[in-house]
Tab-separated table of C-alpha atoms in Angstrom:
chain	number	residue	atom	x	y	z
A	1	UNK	CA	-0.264	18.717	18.277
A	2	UNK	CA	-4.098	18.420	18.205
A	3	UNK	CA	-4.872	22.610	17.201
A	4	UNK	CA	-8.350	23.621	16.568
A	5	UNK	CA	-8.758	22.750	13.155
A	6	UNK	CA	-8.600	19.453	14.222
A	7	UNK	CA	-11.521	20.167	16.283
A	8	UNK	CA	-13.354	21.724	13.716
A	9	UNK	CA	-13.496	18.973	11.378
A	10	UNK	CA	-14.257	16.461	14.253
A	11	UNK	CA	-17.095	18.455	15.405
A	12	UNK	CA	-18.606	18.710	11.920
A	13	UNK	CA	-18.035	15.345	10.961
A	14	UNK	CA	-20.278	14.617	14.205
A	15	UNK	CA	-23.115	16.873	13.410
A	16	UNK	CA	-23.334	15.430	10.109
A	17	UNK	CA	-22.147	11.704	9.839
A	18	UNK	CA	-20.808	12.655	6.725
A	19	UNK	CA	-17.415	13.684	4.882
A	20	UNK	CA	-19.002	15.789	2.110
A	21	UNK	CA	-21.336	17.498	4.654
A	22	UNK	CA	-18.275	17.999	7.136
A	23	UNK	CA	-16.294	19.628	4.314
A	24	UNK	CA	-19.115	22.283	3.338
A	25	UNK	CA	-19.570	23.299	7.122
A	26	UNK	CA	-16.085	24.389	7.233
A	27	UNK	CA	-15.290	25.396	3.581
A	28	UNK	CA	-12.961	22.011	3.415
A	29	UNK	CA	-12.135	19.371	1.044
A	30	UNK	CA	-13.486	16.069	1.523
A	31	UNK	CA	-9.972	14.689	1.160
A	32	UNK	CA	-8.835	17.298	4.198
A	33	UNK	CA	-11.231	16.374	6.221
A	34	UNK	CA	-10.220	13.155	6.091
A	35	UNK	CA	-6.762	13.540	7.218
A	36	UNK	CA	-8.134	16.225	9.907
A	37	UNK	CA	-9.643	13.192	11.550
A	38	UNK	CA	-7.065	10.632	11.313
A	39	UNK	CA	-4.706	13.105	12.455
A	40	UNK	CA	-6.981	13.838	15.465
A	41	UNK	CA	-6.805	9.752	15.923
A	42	UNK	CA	-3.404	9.636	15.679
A	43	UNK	CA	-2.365	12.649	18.021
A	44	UNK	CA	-5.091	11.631	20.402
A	45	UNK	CA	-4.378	7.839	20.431
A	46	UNK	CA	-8.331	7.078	20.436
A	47	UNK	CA	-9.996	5.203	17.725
A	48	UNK	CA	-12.897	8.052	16.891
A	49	UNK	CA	-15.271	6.350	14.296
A	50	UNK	CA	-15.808	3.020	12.623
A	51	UNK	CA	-15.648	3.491	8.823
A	52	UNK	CA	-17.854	1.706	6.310
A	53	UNK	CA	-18.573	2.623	2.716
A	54	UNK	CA	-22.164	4.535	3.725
A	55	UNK	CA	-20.749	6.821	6.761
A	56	UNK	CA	-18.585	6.986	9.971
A	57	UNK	CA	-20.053	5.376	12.902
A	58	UNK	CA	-19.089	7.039	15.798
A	59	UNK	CA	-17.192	5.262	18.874
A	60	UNK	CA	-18.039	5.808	22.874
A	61	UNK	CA	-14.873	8.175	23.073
A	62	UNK	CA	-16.225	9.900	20.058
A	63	UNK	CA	-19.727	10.773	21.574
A	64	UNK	CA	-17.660	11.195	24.886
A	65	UNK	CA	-14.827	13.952	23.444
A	66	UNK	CA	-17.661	15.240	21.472
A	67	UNK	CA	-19.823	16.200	24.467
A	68	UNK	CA	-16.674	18.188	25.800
A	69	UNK	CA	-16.208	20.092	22.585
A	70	UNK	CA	-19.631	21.378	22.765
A	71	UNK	CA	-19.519	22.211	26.374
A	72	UNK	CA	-16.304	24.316	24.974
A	73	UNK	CA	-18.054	25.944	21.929
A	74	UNK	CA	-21.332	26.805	23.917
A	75	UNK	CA	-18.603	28.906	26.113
A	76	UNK	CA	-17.321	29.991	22.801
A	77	UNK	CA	-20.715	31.324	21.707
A	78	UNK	CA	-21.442	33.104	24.647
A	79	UNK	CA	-17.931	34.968	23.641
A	80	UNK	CA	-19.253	35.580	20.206
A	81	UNK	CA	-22.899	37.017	21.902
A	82	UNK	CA	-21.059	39.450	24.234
A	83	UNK	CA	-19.128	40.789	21.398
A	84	UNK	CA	-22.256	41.099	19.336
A	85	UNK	CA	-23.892	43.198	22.283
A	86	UNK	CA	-20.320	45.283	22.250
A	87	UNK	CA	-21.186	46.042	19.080
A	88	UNK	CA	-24.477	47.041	19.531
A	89	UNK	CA	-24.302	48.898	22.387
A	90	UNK	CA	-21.316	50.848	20.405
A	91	UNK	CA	-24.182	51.904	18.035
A	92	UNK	CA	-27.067	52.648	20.264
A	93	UNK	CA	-28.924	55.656	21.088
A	94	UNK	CA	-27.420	58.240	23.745
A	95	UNK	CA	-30.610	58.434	26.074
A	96	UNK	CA	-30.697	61.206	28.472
A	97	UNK	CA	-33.460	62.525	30.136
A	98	UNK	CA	-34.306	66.034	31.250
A	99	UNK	CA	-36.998	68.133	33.519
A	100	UNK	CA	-39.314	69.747	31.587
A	101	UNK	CA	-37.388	72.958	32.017
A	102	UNK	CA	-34.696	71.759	29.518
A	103	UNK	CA	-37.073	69.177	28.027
A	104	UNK	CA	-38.267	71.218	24.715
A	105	UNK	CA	-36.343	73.803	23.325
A	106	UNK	CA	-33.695	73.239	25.113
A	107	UNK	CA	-33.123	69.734	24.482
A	108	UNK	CA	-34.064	70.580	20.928
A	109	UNK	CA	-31.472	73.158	20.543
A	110	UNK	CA	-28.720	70.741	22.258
A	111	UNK	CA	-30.249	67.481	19.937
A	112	UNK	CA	-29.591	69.677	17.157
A	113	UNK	CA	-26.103	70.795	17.869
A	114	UNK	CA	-24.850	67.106	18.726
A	115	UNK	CA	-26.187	66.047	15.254
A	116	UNK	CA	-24.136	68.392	13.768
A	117	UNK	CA	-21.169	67.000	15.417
A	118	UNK	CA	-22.211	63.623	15.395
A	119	UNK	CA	-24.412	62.882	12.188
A	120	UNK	CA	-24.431	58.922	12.604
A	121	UNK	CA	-25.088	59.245	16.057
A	122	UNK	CA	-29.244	58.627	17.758
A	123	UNK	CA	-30.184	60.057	20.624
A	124	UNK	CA	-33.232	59.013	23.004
A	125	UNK	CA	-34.602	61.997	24.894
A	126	UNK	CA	-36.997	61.784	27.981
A	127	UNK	CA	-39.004	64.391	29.420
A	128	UNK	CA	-40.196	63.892	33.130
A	129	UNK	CA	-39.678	64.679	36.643
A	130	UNK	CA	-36.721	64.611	38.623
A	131	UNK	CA	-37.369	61.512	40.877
A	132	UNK	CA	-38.494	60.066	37.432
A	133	UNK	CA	-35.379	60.970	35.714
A	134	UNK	CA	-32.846	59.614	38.223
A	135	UNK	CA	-34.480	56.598	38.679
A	136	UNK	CA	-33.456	56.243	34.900
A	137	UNK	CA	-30.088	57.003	35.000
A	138	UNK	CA	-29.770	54.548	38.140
A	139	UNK	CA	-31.169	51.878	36.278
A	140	UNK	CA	-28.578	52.582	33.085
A	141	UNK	CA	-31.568	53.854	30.598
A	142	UNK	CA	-30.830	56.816	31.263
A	143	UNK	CA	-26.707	57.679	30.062
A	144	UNK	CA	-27.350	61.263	31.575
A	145	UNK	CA	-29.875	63.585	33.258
A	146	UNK	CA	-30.936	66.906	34.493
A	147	UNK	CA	-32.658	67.430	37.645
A	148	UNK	CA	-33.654	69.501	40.152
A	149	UNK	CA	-31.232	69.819	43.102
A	150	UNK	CA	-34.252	68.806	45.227
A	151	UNK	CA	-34.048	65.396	43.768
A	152	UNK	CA	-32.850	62.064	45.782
A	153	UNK	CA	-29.777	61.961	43.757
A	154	UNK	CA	-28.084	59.049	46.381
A	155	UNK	CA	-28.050	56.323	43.865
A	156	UNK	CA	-26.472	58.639	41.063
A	157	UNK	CA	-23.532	60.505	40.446
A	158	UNK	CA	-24.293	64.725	40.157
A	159	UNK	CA	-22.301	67.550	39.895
A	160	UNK	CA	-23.868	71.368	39.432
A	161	UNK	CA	-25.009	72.233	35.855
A	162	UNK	CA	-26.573	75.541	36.189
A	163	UNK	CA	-27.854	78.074	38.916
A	164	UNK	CA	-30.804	80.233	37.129
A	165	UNK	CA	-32.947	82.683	38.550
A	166	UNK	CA	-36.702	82.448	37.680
A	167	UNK	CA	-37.466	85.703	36.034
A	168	UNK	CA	-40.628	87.200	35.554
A	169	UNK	CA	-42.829	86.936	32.197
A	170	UNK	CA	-45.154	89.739	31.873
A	171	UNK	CA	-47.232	90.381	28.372
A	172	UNK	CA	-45.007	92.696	26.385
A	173	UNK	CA	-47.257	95.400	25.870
A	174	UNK	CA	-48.202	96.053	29.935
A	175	UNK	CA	-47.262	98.874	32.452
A	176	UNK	CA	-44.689	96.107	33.702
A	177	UNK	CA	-42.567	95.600	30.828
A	178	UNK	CA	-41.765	99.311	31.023
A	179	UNK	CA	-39.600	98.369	34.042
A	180	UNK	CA	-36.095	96.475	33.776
A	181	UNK	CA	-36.312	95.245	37.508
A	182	UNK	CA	-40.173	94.035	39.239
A	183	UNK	CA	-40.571	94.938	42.009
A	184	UNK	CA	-42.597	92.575	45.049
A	185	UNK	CA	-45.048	95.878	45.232
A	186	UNK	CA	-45.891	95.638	42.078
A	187	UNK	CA	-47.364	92.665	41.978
A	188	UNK	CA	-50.089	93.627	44.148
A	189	UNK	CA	-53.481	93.044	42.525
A	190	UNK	CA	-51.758	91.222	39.857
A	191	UNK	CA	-53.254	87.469	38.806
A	192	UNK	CA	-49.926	85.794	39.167
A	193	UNK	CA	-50.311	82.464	37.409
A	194	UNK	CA	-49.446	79.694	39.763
A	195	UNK	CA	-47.624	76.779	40.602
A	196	UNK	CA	-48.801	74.118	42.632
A	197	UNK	CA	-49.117	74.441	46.766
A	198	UNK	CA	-46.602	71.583	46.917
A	199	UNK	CA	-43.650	73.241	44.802
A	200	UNK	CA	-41.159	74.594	46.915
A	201	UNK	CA	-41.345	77.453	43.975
A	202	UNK	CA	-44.579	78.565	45.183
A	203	UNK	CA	-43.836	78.717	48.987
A	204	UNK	CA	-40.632	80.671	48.204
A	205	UNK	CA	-42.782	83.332	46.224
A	206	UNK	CA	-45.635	82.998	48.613
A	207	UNK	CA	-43.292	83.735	51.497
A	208	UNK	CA	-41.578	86.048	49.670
A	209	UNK	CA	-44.522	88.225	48.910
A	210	UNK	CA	-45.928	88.262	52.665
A	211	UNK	CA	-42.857	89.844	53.928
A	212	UNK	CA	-42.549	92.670	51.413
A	213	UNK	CA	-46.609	93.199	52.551
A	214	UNK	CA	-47.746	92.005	48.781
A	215	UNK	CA	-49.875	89.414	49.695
A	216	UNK	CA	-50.167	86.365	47.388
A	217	UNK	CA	-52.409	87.288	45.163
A	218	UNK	CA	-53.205	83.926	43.600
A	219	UNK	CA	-54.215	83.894	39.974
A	220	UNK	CA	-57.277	81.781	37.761
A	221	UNK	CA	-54.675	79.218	36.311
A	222	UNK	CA	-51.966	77.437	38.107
A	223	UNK	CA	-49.477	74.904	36.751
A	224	UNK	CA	-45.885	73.104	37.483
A	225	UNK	CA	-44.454	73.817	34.223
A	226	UNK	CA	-42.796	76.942	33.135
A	227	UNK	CA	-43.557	76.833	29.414
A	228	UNK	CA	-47.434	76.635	30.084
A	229	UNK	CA	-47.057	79.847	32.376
A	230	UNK	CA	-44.867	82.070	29.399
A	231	UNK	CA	-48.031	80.029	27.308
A	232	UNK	CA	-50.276	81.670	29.481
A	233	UNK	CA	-48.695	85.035	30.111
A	234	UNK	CA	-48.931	85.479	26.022
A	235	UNK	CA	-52.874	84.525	25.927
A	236	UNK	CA	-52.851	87.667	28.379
A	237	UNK	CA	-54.231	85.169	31.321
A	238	UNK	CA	-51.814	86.822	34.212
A	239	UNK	CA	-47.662	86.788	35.054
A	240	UNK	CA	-45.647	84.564	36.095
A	241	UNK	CA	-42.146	83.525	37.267
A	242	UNK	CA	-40.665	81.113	35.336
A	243	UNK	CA	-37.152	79.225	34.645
A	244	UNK	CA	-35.227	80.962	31.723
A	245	UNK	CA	-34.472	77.779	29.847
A	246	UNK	CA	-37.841	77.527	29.219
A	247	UNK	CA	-38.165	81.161	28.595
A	248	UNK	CA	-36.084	81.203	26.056
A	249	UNK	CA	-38.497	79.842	23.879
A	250	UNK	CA	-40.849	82.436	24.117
A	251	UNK	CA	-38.409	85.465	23.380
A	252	UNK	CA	-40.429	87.435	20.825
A	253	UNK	CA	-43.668	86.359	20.794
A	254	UNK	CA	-45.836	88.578	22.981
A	255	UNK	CA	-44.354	88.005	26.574
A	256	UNK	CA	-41.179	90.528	27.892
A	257	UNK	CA	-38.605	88.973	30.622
A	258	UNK	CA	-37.825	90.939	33.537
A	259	UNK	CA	-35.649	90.515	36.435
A	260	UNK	CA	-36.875	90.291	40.139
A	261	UNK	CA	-35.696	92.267	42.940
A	262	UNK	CA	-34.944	89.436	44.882
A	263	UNK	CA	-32.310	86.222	43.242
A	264	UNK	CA	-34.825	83.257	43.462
A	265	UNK	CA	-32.574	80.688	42.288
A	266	UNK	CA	-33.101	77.248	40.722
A	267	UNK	CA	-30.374	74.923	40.647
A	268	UNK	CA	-29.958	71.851	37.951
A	269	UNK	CA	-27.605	68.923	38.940
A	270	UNK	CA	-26.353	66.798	35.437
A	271	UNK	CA	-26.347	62.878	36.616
A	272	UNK	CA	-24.798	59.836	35.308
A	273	UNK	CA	-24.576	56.495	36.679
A	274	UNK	CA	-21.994	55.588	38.965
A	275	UNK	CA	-18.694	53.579	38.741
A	276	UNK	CA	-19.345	53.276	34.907
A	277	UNK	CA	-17.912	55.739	32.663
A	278	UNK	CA	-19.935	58.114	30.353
A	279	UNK	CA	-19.345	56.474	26.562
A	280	UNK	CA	-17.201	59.264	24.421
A	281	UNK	CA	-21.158	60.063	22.491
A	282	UNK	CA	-22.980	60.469	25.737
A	283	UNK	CA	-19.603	62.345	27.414
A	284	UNK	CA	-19.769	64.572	23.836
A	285	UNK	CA	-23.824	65.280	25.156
A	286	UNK	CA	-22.601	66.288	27.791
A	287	UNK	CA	-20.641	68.915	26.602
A	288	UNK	CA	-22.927	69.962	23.923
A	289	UNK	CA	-25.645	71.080	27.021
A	290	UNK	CA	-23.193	73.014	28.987
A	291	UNK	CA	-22.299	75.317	26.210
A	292	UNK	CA	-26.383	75.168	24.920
A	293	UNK	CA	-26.989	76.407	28.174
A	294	UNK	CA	-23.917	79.373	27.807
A	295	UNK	CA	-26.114	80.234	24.099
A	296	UNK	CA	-29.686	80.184	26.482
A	297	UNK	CA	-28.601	82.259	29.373
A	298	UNK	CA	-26.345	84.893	27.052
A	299	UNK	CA	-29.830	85.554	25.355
A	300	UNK	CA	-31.954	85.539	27.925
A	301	UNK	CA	-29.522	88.004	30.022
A	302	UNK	CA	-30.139	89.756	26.860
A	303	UNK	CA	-34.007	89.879	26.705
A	304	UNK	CA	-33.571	90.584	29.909
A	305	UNK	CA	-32.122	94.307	29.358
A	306	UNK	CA	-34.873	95.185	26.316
C-alpha cells in the first residue's frame, strides 16, 4: 500500500534529482530512499525515473504524479498556516476598548488586576468614543468594549454593565462641600464647568436647572470629558458633574464628591462581537471590570458620605 512515506521520498527525490539530497530532506538513508521509490514503482505499477550512474531522470508520469502531490501539499501547507495563526492568536493581546470614563484609572486599575491573575497574558487597551469603540469590536479588534447606552450597538452584542449617577465635584474646601446632598438652588451663580451643547449630559442638566428656576449658569471652561472637569474643579476653575469612574481618581486631592438631588443616571453597555465566543483571557477581562467597577463605586459611595 503506497502510505505517505512513499510520497515523501518521491517528492524529494523530485526537488532534488538526487538520492543523497533526497535522503537529507527527510532525515533518510540513501539506501531507504531507494527502496521508498521502487516500492512506490512497484505498488503504483508506473515506471517513475530512468536511472543512470549521474542522477534519476524523471518520466512523463513522474512530472505528471508529481504535479498532483504538490497540488496536495500546497493544501497541506495551508493546514500547517492555519494552525500557526491558532497558535498565535492563542497568544495575542486581549484588546478592549473603553470610553474615556473607564479609559484611565479605571482601565488601569482593571489592567492591573488581570495581570495579577494572568501574568503571561498582554492586553491592548483603547480609549475613544462610543461609536468609535463599537465599530472596533464589530470589526473583531476590539475582543470587548464599554460604551455609552446611546451608542448604535446593532452590529454588536451588549448587555448592561453599570448604571452610575454623575455626582457633583466641588473644591473641597467651599461652602458646598459642607453639604452631603446639592441642591439645584445652589447652583445659582455658580460657574458650572461645561459639557458640550451636543451632549445629551448637558441638555439633561440644562433642563434640569430651568425647571427648579436655577438657570444655567454656564461656566468659562467647557469639556466632554469627566476627568478634565474633576481637573478643573481642583485648579478652583468652577463645579461640575461628572461620572464616578472617573471620579474616583481624584478622591483626595482637592475636589469633595457630593450627591445631587435629582438621580441623573449614565448607563454603560459591555460589547463583544457576535456569534463568536469571548476567548477564556478576554471572558477573564471581563470579569475582572465588573468586580473593578464593585471596588470604584464602594469607594466612591464612600467619598460620597465624607
Amino acid at each position: 500500500m503506497i502510505d505517505f512515506r512513499h510520497i515523501d521520498a518521491f517528492r524529494a527525490v523530485m526537488k532534488s534529482e538526487n538520492m543523497i539530497q533526497a535522503a537529507r530532506m527527510i532525515g533518510a538513508s540513501q539506501p531507504g530512499i531507494s527502496r521508498l521509490i521502487a516500492d512506490l514503482e512497484r505498488l503504483s505499477g508506473v515506471k517513475l525515473f530512468d536511472r543512470t550512474r549521474a542522477k534519476l531522470n524523471p518520466t512523463p508520469e513522474a512530472y505528471a504524479l508529481f504535479d498532483e502531490v504538490e497540488r496536495r501539499y500546497a493544501g497541506l501547507n495551508a493546514i500547517r498556516e492555519f494552525a500557526q495563526c491558532l497558535r498565535e492568536n492563542a497568544s495575542s493581546p486581549v484588546r478592549f476598548g473603553t470610553v474615556m470614563s473607564f479609559g484611565i484609572g479605571f482601565a488601569g486599575r482593571a489592567i492591573a488586576a488581570f495581570r495579577a491573575a494572568q501574568p503571561q497574558a498582554r492586553i491592548s487597551h483603547l480609549t475613544g468614543s462610543s461609536a468609535l469603540i463599537a465599530a472596533q469590536v464589530a470589526a473583531r479588534t476590539c475582543d470587548i468594549g464599554l460604551v455609552t447606552d446611546n451608542a448604535d450597538v446593532s452590529t454588536v452584542s451588549s448587555s448592561m454593565f453599570a448604571v452610575m449617577d454623575l455626582v457633583c465635584a466641588v473644591p473641597s474646601d467651599s461652602a458646598l462641600a459642607r453639604s452631603r446632598t446639592i441642591t439645584a438652588k445652589m447652583l445659582m451663580g455658580q460657574n458650572i464647568i461645561a459639557y458640550p451643547r451636543e451632549d445629551m449630559i448637558r441638555w439633561g442638566l440644562a433642563s434640569l436647572l430651568e425647571e427648579v428656576g436655577a438657570g444655567h449658569q454656564g461656566g468659562p471652561v467647557e469639556t466632554p470629558y469627566s476627568a478634565s472637569i474633576c481637573a478643573f474643579v481642583r485648579e478652583g476653575i468652577g463645579i461640575g458633574f461628572v461620572h464616578p469612574a472617573a471620579a474616583y481618581d481624584f478622591l483626595g486631592s482637592g475636589i469633595a464628591l457630593r450627591r445631587f438631588e435629582r438621580s441623573l443616571p449614565v448607563r454603560t453597555l459591555l460589547i463583544k462581537g457576535i456569534g463568536t465566543p469571548l476567548s477564556a483571557t478576554a471572558d477573564q477581562l471581563g470579569g475582572i471590570l465588573a468586580e473593578t467597577l464593585k471596588s470604584t463605586e464602594k469607594a466612591v459611595s464612600k467619598a460620597l458620605m465624607q
